[in-house]
Coordinates of C-alpha atoms and ligand atoms in Angstrom, one line a residue:
X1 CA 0.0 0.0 0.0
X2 CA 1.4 3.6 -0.4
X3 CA 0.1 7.0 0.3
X4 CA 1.2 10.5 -1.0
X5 CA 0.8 12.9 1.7
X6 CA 0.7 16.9 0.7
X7 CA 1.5 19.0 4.1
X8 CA 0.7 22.5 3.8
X9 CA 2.0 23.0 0.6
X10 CA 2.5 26.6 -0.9
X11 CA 4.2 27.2 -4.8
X12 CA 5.0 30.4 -6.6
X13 CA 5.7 30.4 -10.0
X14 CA 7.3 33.9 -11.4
X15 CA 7.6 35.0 -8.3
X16 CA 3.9 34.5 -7.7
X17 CA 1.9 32.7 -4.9
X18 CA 0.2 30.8 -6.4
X19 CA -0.6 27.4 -3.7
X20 CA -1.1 28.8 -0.6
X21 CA -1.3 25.8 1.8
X22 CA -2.9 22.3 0.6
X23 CA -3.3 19.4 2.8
X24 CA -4.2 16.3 0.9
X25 CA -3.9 12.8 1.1
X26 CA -4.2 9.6 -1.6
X27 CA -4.0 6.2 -0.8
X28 CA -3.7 3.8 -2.9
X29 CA -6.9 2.5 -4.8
X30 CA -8.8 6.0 -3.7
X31 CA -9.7 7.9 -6.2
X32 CA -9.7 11.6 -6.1
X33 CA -11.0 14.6 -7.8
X34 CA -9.2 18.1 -7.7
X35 CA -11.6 20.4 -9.2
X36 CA -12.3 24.2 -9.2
X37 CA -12.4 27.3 -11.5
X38 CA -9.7 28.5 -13.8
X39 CA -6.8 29.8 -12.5
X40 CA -7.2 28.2 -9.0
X41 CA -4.0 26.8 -9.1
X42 CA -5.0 23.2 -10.3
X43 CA -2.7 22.7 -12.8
X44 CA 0.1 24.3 -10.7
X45 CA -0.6 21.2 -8.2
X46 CA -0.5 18.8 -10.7
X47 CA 3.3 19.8 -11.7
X48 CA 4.4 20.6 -8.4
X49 CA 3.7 17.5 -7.5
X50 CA 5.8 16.0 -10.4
X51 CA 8.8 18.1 -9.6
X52 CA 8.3 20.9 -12.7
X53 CA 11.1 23.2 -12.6
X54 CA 9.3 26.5 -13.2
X55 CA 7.0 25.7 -10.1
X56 CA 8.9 26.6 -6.8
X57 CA 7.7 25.2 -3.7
X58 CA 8.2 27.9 -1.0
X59 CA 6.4 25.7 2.0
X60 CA 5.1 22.2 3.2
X61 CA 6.1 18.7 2.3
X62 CA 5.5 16.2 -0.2
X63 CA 5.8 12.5 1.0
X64 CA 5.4 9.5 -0.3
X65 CA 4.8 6.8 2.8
X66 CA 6.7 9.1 5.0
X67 CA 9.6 9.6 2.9
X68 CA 10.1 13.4 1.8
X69 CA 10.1 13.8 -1.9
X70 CA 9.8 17.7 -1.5
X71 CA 12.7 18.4 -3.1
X72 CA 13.1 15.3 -5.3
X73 CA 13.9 15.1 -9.0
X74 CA 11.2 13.5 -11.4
X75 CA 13.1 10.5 -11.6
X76 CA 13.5 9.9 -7.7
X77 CA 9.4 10.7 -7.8
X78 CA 9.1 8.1 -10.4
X79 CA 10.7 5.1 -8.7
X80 CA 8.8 5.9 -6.0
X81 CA 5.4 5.1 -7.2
X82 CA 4.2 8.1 -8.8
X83 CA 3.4 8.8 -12.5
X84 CA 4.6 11.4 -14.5
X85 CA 3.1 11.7 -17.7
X86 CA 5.8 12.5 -20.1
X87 CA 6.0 16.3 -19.9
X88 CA 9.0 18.1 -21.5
X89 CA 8.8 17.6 -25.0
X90 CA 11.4 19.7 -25.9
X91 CA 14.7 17.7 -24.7
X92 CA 14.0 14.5 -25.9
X93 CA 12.2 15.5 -29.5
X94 CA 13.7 12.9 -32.3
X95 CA 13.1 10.2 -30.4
X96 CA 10.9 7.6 -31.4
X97 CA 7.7 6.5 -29.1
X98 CA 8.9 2.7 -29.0
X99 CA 12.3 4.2 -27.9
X100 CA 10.9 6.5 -24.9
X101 CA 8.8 4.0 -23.5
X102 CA 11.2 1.3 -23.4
X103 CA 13.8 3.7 -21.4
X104 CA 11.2 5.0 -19.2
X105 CA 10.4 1.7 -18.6
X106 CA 14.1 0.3 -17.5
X107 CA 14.8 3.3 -16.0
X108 CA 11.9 2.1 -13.5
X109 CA 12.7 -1.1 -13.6
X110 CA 16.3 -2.1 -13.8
X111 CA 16.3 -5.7 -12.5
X112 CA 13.3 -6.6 -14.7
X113 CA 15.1 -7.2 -18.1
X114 CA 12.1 -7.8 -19.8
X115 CA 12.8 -9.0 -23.7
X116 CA 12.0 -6.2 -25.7
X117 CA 9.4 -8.5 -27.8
X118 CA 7.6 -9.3 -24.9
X119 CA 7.5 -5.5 -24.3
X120 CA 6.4 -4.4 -27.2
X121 CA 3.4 -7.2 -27.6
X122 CA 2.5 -5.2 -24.2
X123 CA 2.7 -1.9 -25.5
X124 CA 0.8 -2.8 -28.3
X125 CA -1.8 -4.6 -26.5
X126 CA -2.4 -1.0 -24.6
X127 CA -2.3 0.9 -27.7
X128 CA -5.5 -1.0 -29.0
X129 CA -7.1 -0.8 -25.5
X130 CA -7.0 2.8 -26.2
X131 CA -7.6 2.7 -29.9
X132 CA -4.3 3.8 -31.1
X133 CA -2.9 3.3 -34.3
X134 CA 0.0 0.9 -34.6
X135 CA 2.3 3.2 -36.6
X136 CA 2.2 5.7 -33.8
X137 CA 4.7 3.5 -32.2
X138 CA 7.3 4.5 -34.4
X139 CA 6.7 8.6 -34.7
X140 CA 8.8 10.6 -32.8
X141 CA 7.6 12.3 -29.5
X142 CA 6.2 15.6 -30.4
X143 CA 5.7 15.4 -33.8
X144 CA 2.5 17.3 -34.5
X145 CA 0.8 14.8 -31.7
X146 CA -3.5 16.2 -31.8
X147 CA -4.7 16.7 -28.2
X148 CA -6.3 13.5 -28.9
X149 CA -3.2 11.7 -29.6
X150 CA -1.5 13.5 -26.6
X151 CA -4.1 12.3 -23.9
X152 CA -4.1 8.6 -25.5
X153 CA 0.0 8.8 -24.9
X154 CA -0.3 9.8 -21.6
X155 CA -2.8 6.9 -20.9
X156 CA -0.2 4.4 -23.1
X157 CA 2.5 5.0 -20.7
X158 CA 0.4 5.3 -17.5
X159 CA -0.4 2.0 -18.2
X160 CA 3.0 0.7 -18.9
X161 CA 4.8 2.3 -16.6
X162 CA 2.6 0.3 -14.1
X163 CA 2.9 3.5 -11.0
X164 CA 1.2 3.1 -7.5
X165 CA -0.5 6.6 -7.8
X166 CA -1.4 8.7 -10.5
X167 CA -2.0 12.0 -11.1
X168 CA -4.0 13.4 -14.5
X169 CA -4.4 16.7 -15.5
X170 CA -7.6 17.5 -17.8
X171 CA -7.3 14.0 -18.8
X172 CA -10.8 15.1 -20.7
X173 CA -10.3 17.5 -22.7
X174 CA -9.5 16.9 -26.6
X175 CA -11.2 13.3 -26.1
X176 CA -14.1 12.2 -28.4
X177 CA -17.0 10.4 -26.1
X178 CA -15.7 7.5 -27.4
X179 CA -12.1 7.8 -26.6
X180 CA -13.1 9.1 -22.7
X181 CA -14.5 5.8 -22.5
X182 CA -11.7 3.9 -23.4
X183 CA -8.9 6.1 -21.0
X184 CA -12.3 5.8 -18.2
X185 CA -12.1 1.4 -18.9
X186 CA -8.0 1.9 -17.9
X187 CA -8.5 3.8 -15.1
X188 CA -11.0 1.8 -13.5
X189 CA -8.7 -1.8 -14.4
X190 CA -5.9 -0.1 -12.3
X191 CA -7.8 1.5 -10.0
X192 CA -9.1 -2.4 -9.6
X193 CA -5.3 -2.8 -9.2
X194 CA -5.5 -0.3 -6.1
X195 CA -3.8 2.6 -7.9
X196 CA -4.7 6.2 -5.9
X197 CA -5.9 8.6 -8.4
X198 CA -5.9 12.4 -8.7
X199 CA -8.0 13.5 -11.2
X200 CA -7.3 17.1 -11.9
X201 CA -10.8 18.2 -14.0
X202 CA -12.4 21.5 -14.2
X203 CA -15.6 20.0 -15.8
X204 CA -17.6 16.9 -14.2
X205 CA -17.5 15.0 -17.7
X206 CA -15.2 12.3 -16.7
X207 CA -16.3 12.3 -13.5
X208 CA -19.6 10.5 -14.8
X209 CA -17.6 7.4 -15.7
X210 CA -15.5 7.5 -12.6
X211 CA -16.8 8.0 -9.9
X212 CA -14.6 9.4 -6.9
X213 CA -14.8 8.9 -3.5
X214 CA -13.1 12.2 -2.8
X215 CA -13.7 15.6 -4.6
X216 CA -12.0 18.6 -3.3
X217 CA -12.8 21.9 -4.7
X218 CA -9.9 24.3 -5.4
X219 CA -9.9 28.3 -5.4
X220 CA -7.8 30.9 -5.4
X221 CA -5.0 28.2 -4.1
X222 CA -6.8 27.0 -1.0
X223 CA -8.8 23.7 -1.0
X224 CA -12.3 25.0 0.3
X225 CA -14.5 22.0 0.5
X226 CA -14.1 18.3 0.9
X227 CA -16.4 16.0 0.2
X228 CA -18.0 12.7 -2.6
X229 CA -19.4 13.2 -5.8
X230 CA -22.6 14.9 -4.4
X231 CA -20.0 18.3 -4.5
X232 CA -19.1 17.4 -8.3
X233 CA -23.2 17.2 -9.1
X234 CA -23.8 20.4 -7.7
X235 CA -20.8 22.0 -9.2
X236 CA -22.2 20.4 -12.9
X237 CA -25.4 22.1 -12.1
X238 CA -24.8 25.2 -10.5
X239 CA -20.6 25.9 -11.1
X240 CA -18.5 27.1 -8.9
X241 CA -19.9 30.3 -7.3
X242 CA -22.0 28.6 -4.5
X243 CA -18.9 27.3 -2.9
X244 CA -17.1 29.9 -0.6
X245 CA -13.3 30.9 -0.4
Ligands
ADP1 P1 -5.9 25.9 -13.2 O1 -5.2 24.7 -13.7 O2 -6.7 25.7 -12.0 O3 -6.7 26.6 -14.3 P2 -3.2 27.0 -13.1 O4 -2.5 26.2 -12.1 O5 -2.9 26.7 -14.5 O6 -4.7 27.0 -12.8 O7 -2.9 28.6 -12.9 C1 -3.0 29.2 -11.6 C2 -2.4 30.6 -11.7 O8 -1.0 30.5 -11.9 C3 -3.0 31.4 -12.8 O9 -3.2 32.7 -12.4 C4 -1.9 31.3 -13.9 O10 -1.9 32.5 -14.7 C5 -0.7 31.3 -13.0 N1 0.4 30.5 -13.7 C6 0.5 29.2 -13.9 N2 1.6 28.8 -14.6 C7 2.3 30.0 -14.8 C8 3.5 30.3 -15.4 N3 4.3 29.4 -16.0 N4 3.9 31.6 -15.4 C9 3.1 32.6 -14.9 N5 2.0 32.3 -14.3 C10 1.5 31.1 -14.2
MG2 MG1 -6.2 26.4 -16.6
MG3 MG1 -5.2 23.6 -15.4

């Protein structure tokens, strides 16, 4: 079992405030929902927690069973059970999909050694679980990917990369009803697995397939209500206004 613990966490980013103190906890096969308007800070969450070098954490911890990962790198968060959806196109560009995958996945897992057909039959297996095309495989990583594409990726290696939680950002958004479906089926198989979720949404569109036991509303930086999925409802219904900072 693992947990990921956030202690009074505060962020700037350019020398802005922009998380002013979250207290949050995921344990594995929970599933949560961060939600709230735009600007709250959601986002800023999400890649604070995966160690995003523009976000500066200026208070709190991060832990992961107890051990600090405050100041950790991505990798270090990583081998500890957390997923990072591949996130900086820019350093690794020219390198093919097949190629990332595999290196994320023996940087993970060095004793495992798995032969490389064996991992590709279950890489492709994934890919048509989430209805990707087989060539896609072989493209480079940010070549002209749609949002589509992009959120199907993220889902490829969040199931390959086989992490103890998981943290999505507008998983969503740029999906086809269809497609949500599909990335909804693989969430629920892991969180069958007893992966901990964070689901980072502003809508509730997603949130009909998956149903969380925690939603936590998020404004101006501050988490300003706990509670289930009757908070979600009323937020499809009436937004955000009703709830108070
Ligand atoms: P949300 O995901 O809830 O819409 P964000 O975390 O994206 O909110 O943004 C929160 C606030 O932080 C916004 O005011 C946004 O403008 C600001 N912000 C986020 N990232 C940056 C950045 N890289 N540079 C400057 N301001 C940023
Ligand atoms: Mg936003
Ligand atoms: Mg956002």
């Amino acid at each position: 079992d693992m947990a990921l613990k956030i202690e009074n966490l505060k962020a700037e980013v350019e020398g802005k405030e922009i998380l002013k103190g979250i207290d949050l906890t995921i344990n594995s096969g929970e599933i949560h929902a961060l939600m709230g308007p735009n600007g709250a800070g959601k986002s800023t969450l999400g890649e604070v927690l995966i160690g995003h070098p523009n976000y500066k954490i200026t208070g709190g911890k991060i832990l992961i069973n107890g051990r600090d990962l405050t100041n950790a790198t991505p990798e270090e968060r990583a081998r500890a059970g957390l997923f990072l959806a591949f996130q900086n196109p820019i350093s690794i560009s020219g390198v093919k999909i097949s190629t990332f995958l595999r290196m994320a996945y023996n940087n993970l897992y060095p004793d495992e050694k798995m032969p490389l057909k064996e991992f590709f039959n279950m890489v492709k297996t994934v890919m048509k679980d989430v209805d990707m095309d087989e060539s896609f495989i072989s493209r480079s990583i940010n070549d002209g990917f749609s949002g589509g594409e992009r959120k199907r990726f993220e889902v490829l290696q969040m199931v390959i990369l086989k992490p103890k939680i998981v943290i999505l950002d507008e998983i969503d958004s740029g999906l086809d009803v269809d497609a949500l479906k599909l990335v909804s089926a693989e969430i629920k198989k892991m969180h069958d697995q007893k992966v901990g979720f964070l689901i980072i949404t502003h809508y509730q569109r997603i949130l009909k397939d998956i149903i969380p036991e925690f939603v936590h509303v998020l404004k101006d930086g501050r988490i300003v209500m706990n509670g289930d999925n009757k908070v979600s409802d009323r937020i499809e219904d009436e937004g955000y206004d009703w709830i108070k900072e």
